[in-house]
Each structure stands twice: as structure tokens, then as C-alpha cells.
JSON list of C-alpha atoms and ligand atoms in Angstrom, two decimals:
[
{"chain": "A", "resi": 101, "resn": "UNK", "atom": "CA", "xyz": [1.66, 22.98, 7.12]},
{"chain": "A", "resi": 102, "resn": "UNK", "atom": "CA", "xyz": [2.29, 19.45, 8.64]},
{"chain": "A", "resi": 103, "resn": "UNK", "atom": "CA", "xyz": [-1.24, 18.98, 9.83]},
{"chain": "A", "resi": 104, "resn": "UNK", "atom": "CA", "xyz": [-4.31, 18.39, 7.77]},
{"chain": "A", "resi": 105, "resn": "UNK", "atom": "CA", "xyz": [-6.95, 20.85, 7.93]},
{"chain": "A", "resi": 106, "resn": "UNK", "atom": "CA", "xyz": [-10.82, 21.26, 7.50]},
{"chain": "A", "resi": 107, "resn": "UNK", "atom": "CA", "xyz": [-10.07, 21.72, 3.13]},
{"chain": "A", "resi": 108, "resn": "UNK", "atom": "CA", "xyz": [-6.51, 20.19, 2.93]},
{"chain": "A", "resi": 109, "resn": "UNK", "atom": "CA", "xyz": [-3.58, 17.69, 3.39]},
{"chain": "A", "resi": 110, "resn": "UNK", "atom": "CA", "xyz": [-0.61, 18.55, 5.33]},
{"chain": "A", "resi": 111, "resn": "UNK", "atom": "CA", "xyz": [3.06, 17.69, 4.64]},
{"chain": "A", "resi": 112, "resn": "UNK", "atom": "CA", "xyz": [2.88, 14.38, 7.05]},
{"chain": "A", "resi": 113, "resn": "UNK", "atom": "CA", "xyz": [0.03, 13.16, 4.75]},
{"chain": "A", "resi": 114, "resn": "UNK", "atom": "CA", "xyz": [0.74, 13.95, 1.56]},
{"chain": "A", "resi": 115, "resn": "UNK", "atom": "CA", "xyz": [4.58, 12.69, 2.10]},
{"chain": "A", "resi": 116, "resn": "UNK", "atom": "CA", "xyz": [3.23, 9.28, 3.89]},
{"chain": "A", "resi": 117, "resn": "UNK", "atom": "CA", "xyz": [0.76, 8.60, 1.12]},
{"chain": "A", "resi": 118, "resn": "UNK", "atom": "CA", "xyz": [2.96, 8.78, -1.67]},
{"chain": "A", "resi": 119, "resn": "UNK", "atom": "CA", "xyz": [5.96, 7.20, -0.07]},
{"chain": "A", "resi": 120, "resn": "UNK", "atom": "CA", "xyz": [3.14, 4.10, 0.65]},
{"chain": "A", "resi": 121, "resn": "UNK", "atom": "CA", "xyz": [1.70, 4.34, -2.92]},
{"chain": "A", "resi": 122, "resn": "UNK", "atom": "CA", "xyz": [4.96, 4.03, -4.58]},
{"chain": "A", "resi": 123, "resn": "UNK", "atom": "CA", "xyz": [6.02, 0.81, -2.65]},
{"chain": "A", "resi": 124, "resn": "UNK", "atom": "CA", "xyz": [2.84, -0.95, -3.15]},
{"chain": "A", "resi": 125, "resn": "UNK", "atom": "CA", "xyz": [3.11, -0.25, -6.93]},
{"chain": "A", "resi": 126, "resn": "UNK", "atom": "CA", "xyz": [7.08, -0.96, -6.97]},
{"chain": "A", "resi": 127, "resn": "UNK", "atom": "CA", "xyz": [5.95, -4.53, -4.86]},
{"chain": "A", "resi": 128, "resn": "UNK", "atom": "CA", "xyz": [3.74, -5.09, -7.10]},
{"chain": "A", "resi": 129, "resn": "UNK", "atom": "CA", "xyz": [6.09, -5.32, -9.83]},
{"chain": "A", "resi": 130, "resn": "UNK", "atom": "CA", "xyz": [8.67, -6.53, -8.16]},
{"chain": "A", "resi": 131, "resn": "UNK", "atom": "CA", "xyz": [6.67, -9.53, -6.94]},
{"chain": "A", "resi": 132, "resn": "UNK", "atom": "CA", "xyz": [5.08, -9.91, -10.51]},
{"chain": "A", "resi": 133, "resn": "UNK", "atom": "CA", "xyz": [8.79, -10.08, -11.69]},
{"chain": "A", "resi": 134, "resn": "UNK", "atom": "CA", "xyz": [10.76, -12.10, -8.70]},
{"chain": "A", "resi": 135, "resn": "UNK", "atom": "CA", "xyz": [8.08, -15.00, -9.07]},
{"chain": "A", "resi": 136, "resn": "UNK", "atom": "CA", "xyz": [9.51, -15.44, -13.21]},
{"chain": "A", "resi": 137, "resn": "UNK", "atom": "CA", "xyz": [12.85, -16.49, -12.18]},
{"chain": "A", "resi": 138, "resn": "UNK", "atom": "CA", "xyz": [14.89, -19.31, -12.22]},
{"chain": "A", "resi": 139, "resn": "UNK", "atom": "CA", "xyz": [15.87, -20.51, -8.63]},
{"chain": "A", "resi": 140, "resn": "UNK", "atom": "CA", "xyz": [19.89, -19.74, -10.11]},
{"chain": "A", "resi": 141, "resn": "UNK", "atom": "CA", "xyz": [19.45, -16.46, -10.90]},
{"chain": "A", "resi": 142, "resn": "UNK", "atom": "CA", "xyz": [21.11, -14.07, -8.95]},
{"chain": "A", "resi": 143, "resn": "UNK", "atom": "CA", "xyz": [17.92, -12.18, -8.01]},
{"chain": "A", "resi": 144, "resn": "UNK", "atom": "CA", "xyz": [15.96, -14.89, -7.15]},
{"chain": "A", "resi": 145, "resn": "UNK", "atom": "CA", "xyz": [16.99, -14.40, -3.47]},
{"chain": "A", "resi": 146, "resn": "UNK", "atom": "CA", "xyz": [17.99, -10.70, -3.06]},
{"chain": "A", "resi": 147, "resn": "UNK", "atom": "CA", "xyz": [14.58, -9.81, -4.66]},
{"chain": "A", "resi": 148, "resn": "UNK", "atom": "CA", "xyz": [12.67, -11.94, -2.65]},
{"chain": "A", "resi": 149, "resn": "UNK", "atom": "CA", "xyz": [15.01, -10.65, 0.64]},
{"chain": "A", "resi": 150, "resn": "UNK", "atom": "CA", "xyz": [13.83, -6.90, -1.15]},
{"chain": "A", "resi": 151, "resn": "UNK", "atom": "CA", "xyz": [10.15, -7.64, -1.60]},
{"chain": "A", "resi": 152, "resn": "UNK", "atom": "CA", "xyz": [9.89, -8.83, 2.47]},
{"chain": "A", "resi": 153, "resn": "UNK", "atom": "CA", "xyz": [12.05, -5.65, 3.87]},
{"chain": "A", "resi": 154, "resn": "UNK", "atom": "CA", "xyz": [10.06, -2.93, 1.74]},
{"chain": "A", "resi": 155, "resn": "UNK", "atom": "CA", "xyz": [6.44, -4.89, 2.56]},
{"chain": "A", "resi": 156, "resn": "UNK", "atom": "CA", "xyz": [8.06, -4.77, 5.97]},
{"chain": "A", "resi": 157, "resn": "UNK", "atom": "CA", "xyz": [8.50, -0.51, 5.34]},
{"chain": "A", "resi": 158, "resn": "UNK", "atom": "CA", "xyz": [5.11, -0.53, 4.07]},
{"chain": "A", "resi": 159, "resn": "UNK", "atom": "CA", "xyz": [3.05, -2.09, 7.27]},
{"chain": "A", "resi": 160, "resn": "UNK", "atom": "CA", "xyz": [4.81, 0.85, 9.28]},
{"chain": "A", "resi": 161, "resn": "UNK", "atom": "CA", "xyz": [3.90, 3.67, 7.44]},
{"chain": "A", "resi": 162, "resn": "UNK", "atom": "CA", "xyz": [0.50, 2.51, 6.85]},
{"chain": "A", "resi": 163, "resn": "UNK", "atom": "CA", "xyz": [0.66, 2.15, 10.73]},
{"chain": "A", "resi": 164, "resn": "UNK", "atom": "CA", "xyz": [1.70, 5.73, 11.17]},
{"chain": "A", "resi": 165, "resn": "UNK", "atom": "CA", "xyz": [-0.15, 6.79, 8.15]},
{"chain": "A", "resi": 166, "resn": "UNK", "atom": "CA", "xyz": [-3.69, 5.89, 9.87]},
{"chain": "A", "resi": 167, "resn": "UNK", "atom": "CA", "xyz": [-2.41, 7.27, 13.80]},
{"chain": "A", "resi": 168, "resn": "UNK", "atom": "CA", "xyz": [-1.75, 10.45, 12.12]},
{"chain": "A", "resi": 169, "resn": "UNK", "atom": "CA", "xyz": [-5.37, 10.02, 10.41]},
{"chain": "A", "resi": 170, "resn": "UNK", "atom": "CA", "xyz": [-6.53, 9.97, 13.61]},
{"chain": "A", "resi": 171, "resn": "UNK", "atom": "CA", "xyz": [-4.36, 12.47, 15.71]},
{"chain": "A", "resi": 172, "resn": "UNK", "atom": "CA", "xyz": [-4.96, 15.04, 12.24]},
{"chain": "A", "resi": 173, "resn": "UNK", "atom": "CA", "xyz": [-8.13, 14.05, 10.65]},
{"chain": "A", "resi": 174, "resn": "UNK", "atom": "CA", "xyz": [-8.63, 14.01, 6.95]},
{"chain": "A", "resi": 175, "resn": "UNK", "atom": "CA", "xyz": [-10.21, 16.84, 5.29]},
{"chain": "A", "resi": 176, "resn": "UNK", "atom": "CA", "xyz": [-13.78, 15.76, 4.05]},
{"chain": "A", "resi": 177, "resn": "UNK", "atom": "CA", "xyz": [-14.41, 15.29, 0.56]},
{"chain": "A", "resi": 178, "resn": "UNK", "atom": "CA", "xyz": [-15.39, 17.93, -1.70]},
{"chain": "A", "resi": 179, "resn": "UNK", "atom": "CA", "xyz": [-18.79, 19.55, -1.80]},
{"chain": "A", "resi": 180, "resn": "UNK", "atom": "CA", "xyz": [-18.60, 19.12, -5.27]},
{"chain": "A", "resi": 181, "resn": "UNK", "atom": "CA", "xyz": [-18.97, 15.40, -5.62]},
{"chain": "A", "resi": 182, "resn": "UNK", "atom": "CA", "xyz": [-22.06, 14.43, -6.22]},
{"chain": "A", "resi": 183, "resn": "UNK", "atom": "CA", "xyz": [-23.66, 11.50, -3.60]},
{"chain": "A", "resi": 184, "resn": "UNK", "atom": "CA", "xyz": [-22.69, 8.53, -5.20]},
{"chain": "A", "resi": 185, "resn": "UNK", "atom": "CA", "xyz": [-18.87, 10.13, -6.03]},
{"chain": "A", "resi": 186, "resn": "UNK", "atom": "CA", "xyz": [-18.48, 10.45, -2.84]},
{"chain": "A", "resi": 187, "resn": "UNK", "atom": "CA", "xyz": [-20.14, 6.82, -1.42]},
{"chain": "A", "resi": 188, "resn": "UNK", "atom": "CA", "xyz": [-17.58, 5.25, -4.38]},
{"chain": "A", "resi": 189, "resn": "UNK", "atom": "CA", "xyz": [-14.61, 7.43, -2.71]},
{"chain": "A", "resi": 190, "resn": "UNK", "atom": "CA", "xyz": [-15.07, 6.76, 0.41]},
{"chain": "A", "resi": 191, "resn": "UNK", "atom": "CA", "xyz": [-15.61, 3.02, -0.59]},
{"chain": "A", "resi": 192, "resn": "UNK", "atom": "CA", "xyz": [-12.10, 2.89, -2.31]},
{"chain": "A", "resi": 193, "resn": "UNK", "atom": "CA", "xyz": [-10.28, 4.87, 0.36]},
{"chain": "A", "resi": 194, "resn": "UNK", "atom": "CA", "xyz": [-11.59, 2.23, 2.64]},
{"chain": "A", "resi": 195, "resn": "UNK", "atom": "CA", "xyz": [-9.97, -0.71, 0.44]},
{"chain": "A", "resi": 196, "resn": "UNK", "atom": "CA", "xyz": [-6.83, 1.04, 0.10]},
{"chain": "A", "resi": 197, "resn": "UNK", "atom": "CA", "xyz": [-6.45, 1.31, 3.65]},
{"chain": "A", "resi": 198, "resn": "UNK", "atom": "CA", "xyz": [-7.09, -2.17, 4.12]},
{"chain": "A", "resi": 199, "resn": "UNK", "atom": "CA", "xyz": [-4.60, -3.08, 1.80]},
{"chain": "A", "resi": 200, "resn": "UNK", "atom": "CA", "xyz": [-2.12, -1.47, 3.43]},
{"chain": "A", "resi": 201, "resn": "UNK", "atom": "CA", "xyz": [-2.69, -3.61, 6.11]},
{"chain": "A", "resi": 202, "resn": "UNK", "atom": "CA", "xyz": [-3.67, -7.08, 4.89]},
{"chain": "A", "resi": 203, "resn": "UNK", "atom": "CA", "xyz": [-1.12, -7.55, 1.96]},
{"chain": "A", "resi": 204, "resn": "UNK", "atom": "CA", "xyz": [2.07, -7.11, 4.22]},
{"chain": "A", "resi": 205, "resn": "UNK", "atom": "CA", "xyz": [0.71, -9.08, 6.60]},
{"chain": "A", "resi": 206, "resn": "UNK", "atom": "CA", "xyz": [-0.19, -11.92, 4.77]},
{"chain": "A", "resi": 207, "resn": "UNK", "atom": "CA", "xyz": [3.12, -11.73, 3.01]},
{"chain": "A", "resi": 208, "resn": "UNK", "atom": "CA", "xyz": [4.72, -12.09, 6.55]},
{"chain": "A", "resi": 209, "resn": "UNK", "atom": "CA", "xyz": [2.45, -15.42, 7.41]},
{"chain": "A", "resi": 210, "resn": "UNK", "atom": "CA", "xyz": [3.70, -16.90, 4.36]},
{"chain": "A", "resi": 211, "resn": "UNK", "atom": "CA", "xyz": [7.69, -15.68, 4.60]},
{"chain": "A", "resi": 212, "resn": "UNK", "atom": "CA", "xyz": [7.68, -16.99, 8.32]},
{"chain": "A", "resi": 213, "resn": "UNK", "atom": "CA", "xyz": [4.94, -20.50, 8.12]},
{"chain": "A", "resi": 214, "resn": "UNK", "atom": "CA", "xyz": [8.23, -22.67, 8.33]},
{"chain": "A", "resi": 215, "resn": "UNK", "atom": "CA", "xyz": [9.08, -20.94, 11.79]},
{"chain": "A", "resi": 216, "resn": "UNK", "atom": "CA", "xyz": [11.86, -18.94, 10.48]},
{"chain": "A", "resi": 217, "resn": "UNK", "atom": "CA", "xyz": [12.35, -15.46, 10.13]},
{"chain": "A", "resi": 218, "resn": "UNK", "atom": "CA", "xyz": [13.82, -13.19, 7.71]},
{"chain": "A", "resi": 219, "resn": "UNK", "atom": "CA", "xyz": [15.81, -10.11, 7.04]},
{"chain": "A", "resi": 220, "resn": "UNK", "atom": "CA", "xyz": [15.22, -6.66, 7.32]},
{"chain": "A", "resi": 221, "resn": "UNK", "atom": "CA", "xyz": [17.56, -5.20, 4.49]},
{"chain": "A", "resi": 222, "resn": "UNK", "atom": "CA", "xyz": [20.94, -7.28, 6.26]},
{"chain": "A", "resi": 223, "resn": "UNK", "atom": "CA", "xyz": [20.35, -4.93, 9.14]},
{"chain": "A", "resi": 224, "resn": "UNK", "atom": "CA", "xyz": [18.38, -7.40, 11.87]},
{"chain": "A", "resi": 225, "resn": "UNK", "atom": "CA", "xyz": [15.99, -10.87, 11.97]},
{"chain": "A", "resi": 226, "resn": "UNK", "atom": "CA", "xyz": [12.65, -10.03, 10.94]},
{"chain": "A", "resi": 227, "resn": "UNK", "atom": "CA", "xyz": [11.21, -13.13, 13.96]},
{"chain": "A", "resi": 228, "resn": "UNK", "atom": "CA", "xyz": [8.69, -15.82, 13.08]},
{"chain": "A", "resi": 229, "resn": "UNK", "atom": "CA", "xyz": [6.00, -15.41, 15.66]},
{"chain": "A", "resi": 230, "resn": "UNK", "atom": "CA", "xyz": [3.14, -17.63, 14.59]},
{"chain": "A", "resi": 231, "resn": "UNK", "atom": "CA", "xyz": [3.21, -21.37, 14.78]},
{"chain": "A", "resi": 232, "resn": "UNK", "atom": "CA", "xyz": [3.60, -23.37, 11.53]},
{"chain": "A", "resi": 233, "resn": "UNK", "atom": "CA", "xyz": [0.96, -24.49, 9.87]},
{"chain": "A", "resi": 234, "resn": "UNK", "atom": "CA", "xyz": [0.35, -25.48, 6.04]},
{"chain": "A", "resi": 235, "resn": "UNK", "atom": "CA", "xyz": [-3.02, -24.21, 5.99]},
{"chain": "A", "resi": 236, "resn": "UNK", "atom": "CA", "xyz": [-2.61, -20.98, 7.16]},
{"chain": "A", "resi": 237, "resn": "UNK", "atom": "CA", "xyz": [0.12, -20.67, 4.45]},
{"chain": "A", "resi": 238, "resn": "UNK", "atom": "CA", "xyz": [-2.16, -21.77, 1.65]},
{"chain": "A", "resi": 239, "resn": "UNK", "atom": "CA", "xyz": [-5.04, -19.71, 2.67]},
{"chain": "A", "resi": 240, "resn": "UNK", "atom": "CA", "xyz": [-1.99, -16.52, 3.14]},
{"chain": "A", "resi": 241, "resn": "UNK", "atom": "CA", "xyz": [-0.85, -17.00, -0.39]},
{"chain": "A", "resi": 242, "resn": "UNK", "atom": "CA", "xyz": [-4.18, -16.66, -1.89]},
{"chain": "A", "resi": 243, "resn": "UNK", "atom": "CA", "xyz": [-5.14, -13.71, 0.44]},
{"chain": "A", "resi": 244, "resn": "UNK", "atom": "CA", "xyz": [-1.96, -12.15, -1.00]},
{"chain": "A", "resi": 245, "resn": "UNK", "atom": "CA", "xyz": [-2.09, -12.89, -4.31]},
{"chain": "A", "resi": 246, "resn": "UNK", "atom": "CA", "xyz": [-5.92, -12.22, -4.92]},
{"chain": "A", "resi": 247, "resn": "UNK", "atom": "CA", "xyz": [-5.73, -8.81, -3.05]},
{"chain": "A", "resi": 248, "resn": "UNK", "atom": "CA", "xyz": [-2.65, -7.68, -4.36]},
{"chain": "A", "resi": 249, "resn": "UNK", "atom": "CA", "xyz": [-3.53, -7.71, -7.97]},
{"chain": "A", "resi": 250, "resn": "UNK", "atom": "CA", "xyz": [-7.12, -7.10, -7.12]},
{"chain": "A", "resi": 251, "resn": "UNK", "atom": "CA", "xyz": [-5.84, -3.78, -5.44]},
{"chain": "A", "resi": 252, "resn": "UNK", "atom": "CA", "xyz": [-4.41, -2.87, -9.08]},
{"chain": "A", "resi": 253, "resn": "UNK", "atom": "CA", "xyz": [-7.79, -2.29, -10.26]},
{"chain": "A", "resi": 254, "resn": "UNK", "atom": "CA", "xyz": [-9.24, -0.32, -6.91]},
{"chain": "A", "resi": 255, "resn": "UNK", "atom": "CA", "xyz": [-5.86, 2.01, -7.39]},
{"chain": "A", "resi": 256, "resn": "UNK", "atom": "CA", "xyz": [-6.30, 2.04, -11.27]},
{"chain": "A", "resi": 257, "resn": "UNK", "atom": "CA", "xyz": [-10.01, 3.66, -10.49]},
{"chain": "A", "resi": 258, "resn": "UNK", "atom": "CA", "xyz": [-8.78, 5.76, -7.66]},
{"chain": "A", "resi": 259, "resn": "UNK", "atom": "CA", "xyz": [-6.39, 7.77, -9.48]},
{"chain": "A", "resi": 260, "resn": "UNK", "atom": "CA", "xyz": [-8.62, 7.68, -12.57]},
{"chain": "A", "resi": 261, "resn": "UNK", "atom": "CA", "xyz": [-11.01, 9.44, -10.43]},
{"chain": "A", "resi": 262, "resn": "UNK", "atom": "CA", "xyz": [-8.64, 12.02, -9.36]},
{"chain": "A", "resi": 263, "resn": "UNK", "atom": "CA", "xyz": [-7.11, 12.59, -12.43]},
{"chain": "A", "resi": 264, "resn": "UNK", "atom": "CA", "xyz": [-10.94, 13.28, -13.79]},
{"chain": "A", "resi": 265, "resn": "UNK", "atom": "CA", "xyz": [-11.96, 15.91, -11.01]},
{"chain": "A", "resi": 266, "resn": "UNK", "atom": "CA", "xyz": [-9.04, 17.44, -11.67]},
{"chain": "A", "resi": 267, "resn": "UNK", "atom": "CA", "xyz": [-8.33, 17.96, -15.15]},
{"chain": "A", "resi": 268, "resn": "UNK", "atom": "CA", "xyz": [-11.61, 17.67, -16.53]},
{"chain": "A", "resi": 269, "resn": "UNK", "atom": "CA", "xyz": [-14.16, 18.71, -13.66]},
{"chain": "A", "resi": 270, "resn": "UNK", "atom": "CA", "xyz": [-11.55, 21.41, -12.46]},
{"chain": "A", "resi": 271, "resn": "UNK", "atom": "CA", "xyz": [-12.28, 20.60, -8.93]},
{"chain": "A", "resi": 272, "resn": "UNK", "atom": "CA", "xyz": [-8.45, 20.60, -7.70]},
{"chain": "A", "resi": 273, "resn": "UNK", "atom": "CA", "xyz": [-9.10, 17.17, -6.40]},
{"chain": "A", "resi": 274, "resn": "UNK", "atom": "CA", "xyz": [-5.28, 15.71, -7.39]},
{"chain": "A", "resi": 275, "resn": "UNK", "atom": "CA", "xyz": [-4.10, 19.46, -6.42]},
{"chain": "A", "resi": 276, "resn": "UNK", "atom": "CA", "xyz": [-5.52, 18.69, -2.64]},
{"chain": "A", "resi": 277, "resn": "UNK", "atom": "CA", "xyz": [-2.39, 15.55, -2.93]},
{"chain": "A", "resi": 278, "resn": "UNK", "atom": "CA", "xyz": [0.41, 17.35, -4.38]},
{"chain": "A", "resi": 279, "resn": "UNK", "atom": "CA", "xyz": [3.01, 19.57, -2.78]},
{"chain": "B", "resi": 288, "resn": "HEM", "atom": "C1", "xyz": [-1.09, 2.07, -4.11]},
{"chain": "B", "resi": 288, "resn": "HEM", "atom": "C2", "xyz": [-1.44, 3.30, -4.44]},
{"chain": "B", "resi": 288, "resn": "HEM", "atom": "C3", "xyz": [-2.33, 4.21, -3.63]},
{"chain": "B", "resi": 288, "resn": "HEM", "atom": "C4", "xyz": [-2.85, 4.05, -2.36]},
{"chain": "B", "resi": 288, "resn": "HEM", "atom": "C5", "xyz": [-2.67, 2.85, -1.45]},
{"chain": "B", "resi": 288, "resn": "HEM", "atom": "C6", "xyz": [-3.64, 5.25, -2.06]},
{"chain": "B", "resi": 288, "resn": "HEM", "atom": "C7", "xyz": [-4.37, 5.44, -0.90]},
{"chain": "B", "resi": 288, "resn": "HEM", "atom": "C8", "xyz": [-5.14, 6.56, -0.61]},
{"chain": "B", "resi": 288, "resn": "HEM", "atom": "C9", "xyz": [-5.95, 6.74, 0.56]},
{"chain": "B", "resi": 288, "resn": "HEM", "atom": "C10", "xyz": [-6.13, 5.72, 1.68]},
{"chain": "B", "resi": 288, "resn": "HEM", "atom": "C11", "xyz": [-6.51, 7.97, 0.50]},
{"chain": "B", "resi": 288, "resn": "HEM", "atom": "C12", "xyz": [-7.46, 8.61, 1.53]},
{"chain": "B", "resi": 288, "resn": "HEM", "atom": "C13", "xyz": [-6.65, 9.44, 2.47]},
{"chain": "B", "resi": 288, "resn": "HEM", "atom": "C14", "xyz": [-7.48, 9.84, 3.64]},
{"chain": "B", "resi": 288, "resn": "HEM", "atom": "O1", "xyz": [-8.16, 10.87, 3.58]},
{"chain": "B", "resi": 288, "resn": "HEM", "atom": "O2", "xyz": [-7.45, 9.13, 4.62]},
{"chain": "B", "resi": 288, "resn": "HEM", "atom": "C15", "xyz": [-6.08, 8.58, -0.72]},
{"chain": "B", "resi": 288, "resn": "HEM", "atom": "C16", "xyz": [-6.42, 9.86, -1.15]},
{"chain": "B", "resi": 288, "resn": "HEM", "atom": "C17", "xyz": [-6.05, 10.41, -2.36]},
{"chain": "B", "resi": 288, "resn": "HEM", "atom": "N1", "xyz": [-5.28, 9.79, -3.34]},
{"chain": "B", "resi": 288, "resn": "HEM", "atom": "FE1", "xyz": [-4.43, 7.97, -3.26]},
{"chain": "B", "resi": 288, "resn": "HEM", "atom": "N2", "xyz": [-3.58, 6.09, -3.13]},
{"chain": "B", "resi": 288, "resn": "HEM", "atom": "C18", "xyz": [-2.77, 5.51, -4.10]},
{"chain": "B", "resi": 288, "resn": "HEM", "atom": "C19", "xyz": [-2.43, 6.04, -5.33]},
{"chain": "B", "resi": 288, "resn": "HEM", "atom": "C20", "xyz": [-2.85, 7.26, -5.81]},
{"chain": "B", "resi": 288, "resn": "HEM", "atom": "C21", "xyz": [-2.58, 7.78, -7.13]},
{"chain": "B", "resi": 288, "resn": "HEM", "atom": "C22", "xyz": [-1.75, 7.03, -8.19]},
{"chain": "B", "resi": 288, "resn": "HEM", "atom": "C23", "xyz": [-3.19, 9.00, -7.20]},
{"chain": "B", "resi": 288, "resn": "HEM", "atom": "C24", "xyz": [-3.26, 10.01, -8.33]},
{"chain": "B", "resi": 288, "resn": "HEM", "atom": "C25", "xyz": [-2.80, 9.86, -9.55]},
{"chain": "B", "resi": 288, "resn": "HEM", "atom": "C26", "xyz": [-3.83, 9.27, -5.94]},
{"chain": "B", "resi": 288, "resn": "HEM", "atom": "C27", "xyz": [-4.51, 10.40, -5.59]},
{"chain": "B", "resi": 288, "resn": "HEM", "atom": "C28", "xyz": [-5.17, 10.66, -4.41]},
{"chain": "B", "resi": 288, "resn": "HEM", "atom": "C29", "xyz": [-5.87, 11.91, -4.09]},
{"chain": "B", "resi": 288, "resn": "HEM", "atom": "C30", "xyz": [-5.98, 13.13, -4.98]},
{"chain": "B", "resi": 288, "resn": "HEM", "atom": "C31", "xyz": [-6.43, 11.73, -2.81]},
{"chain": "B", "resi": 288, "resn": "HEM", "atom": "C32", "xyz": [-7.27, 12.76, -2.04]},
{"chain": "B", "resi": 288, "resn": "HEM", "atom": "C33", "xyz": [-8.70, 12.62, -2.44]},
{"chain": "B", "resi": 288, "resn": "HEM", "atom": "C34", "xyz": [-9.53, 13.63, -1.67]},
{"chain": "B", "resi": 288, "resn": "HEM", "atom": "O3", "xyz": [-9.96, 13.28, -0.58]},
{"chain": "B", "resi": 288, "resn": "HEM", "atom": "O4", "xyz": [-9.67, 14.71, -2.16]},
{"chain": "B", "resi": 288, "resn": "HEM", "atom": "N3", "xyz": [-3.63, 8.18, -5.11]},
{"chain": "B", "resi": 288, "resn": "HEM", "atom": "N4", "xyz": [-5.26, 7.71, -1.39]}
]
């Protein structure tokens, strides 16, 4: 089934947020890694050039991720969630969403603040669009920084959570993800 339904995910879903969760984790890394080396090593470009064209990957599914949302809406949460399990979900799913948005984004006001642009995997110019300006850079950097390692804690709960109703409740809530 591609669409979601009143108790499940369908294929587009379930495919979209795993392919989007698996990015933001590998960027995470990668950008946690890329930022340790020395301008001469060989990565020290190609990562960086790797980091922009996957955050770049990211922004459109999340894109496509929340049209679907709204052409297929999300199943509601379980019954069995008790109030404030389900407030704290909703909360998180909210922050993860923004996410999506706001770290790619901010990673593309600092990549492009010197009013150039960058590539998308060798295949085509990523443009610089905004004008420059040092202080939008700054304030960018620590948008990006603070919500990117922030969002390691709001994912770390998330999945905690499902993990939980799942293997301890028994509520199928991971199950409702998988394929
Ligand atoms: C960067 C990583 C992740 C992001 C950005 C993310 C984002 C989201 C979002 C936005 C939703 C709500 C979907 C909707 O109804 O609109 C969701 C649901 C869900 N996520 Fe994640 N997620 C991530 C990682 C994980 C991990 C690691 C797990 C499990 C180990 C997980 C398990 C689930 C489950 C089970 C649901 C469905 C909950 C329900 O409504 O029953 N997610 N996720």
C-alpha cells in the first residue's frame, strides 16, 4: 500500500522517512568528522562537497516527505498512549520536522554567504541566491550547529520511545515504521 491509512504507514512514508533519517544521522557524522581535518587532507574538500550535496538530498525529501503528509495524512497515534505520551510525540515529531527543514537550510546560508555556489555531487552549480552578509553567516553557523547536535538528543528519545512501545509495551509502535 503506497498511501497511509486511518492505522498505518504506506510504502511512500515509510521509504521517505528512513531514507531522511539515515542522512541526517550519516551528516551528522560526517560533519562531526569533516570539521577534524587538516585543510591537506584529501577529504577535507570532497567531504565537505559530500556533506552540501546529501543536505541538499535531504531538504527535498523532507519537501516531498511533508506534501505527501498532506496529500496522505498520517495515521493518528495509538489509542494506547496515554495523554502526555502522546503530547511528548507529537511534540518531537514536530521538532523533527523542523529539522528537516532548518538544518539544510542554514547549511546552505553558510556554504553560499561569500556569493558563491556549490556543487551538487559534480553534476550542476548549486546557485548562491542571498546577498552576502557576515552576520547572517555567524548567526547560520550557530543555528546549524546548535540544532544539529541538539536534534541528536530529540532523535535519541524518539526512537527510545518507539523501541519501548514496542518491545516492552507490545503496542507495535516501531512495527507501524517497518516494511
Ligand atoms: C534523524 C532521524 C529521524 C527523523 C528525522 C525522524 C522523523 C520522524 C517523524 C517526523 C515522524 C512522524 C511522521 C508523521 O506521522 O508525520 C516519525 C515517526 C516515527 N519514527 Fe522516526 N525519525 C527518525 C529516526 C527514527 C528512528 C531511529 C526510529 C526507530 C528506531 C524511528 C521510529 C519512528 C516510528 C516508529 C514512527 C511512527 C510513530 C507513530 O506514529 O506510531 N524514527 N519519525
Amino acid at each position: 500500500m503506497l498511501s497511509n491509512t486511518a492505522n498505518g504507514y504506506g510504502l511512500v512514508s515509510k521509504l521517505l522517512h528512513w531514507l531522511i533519517a539515515c542522512c541526517i544521522i550519516g551528516l551528522i557524522g560526517l560533519g562531526w568528522w569533516m570539521v577534524g581535518l587538516s585543510y591537506y587532507d584529501t577529504w577535507y574538500h570532497r567531504g565537505l562537497e559530500l556533506h552540501r550535496a546529501i543536505g541538499i538530498v535531504v531538504l527535498l525529501m523532507a519537501t516531498v516527505f511533508v506534501v505527501w503528509k498532506i496529500l496522505s495524512p498520517s495515521p493518528g497515534l495509538q489509542n494506547e498512549l496515554k495523554p502526555w505520551e502522546k503530547l511528548g510525540a507529537r511534540v518531537a515529531h514536530i521538532l523533527l520536522l523542523a529539522a528537516m527543514f532548518v538544518i539544510p537550510l542554514s547549511g546552505y546560508v553558510i556554504s553560499t554567504s561569500s556569493e558563491s555556489g556549490f556543487t551538487f555531487f559534480d553534476l550542476f552549480e548549486i546557485p548562491a541566491i542571498l546577498p552576502k552578509s557576515e552576520s547572517s553567516r555567524d548567526l547560520a553557523i550557530a543555528v546549524h550547529y546548535y540544532i544539529a547536535y541538539g536534534l541528536v538528543a530529540v532523535v535519541a528519545v524518539h526512537a527510545g520511545a518507539a523501541i519501548k512501545h514496542q518491545l516492552i509495551d507490545k503496542h507495535g509502535t516501531l512495527r507501524r515504521m517497518l516494511f
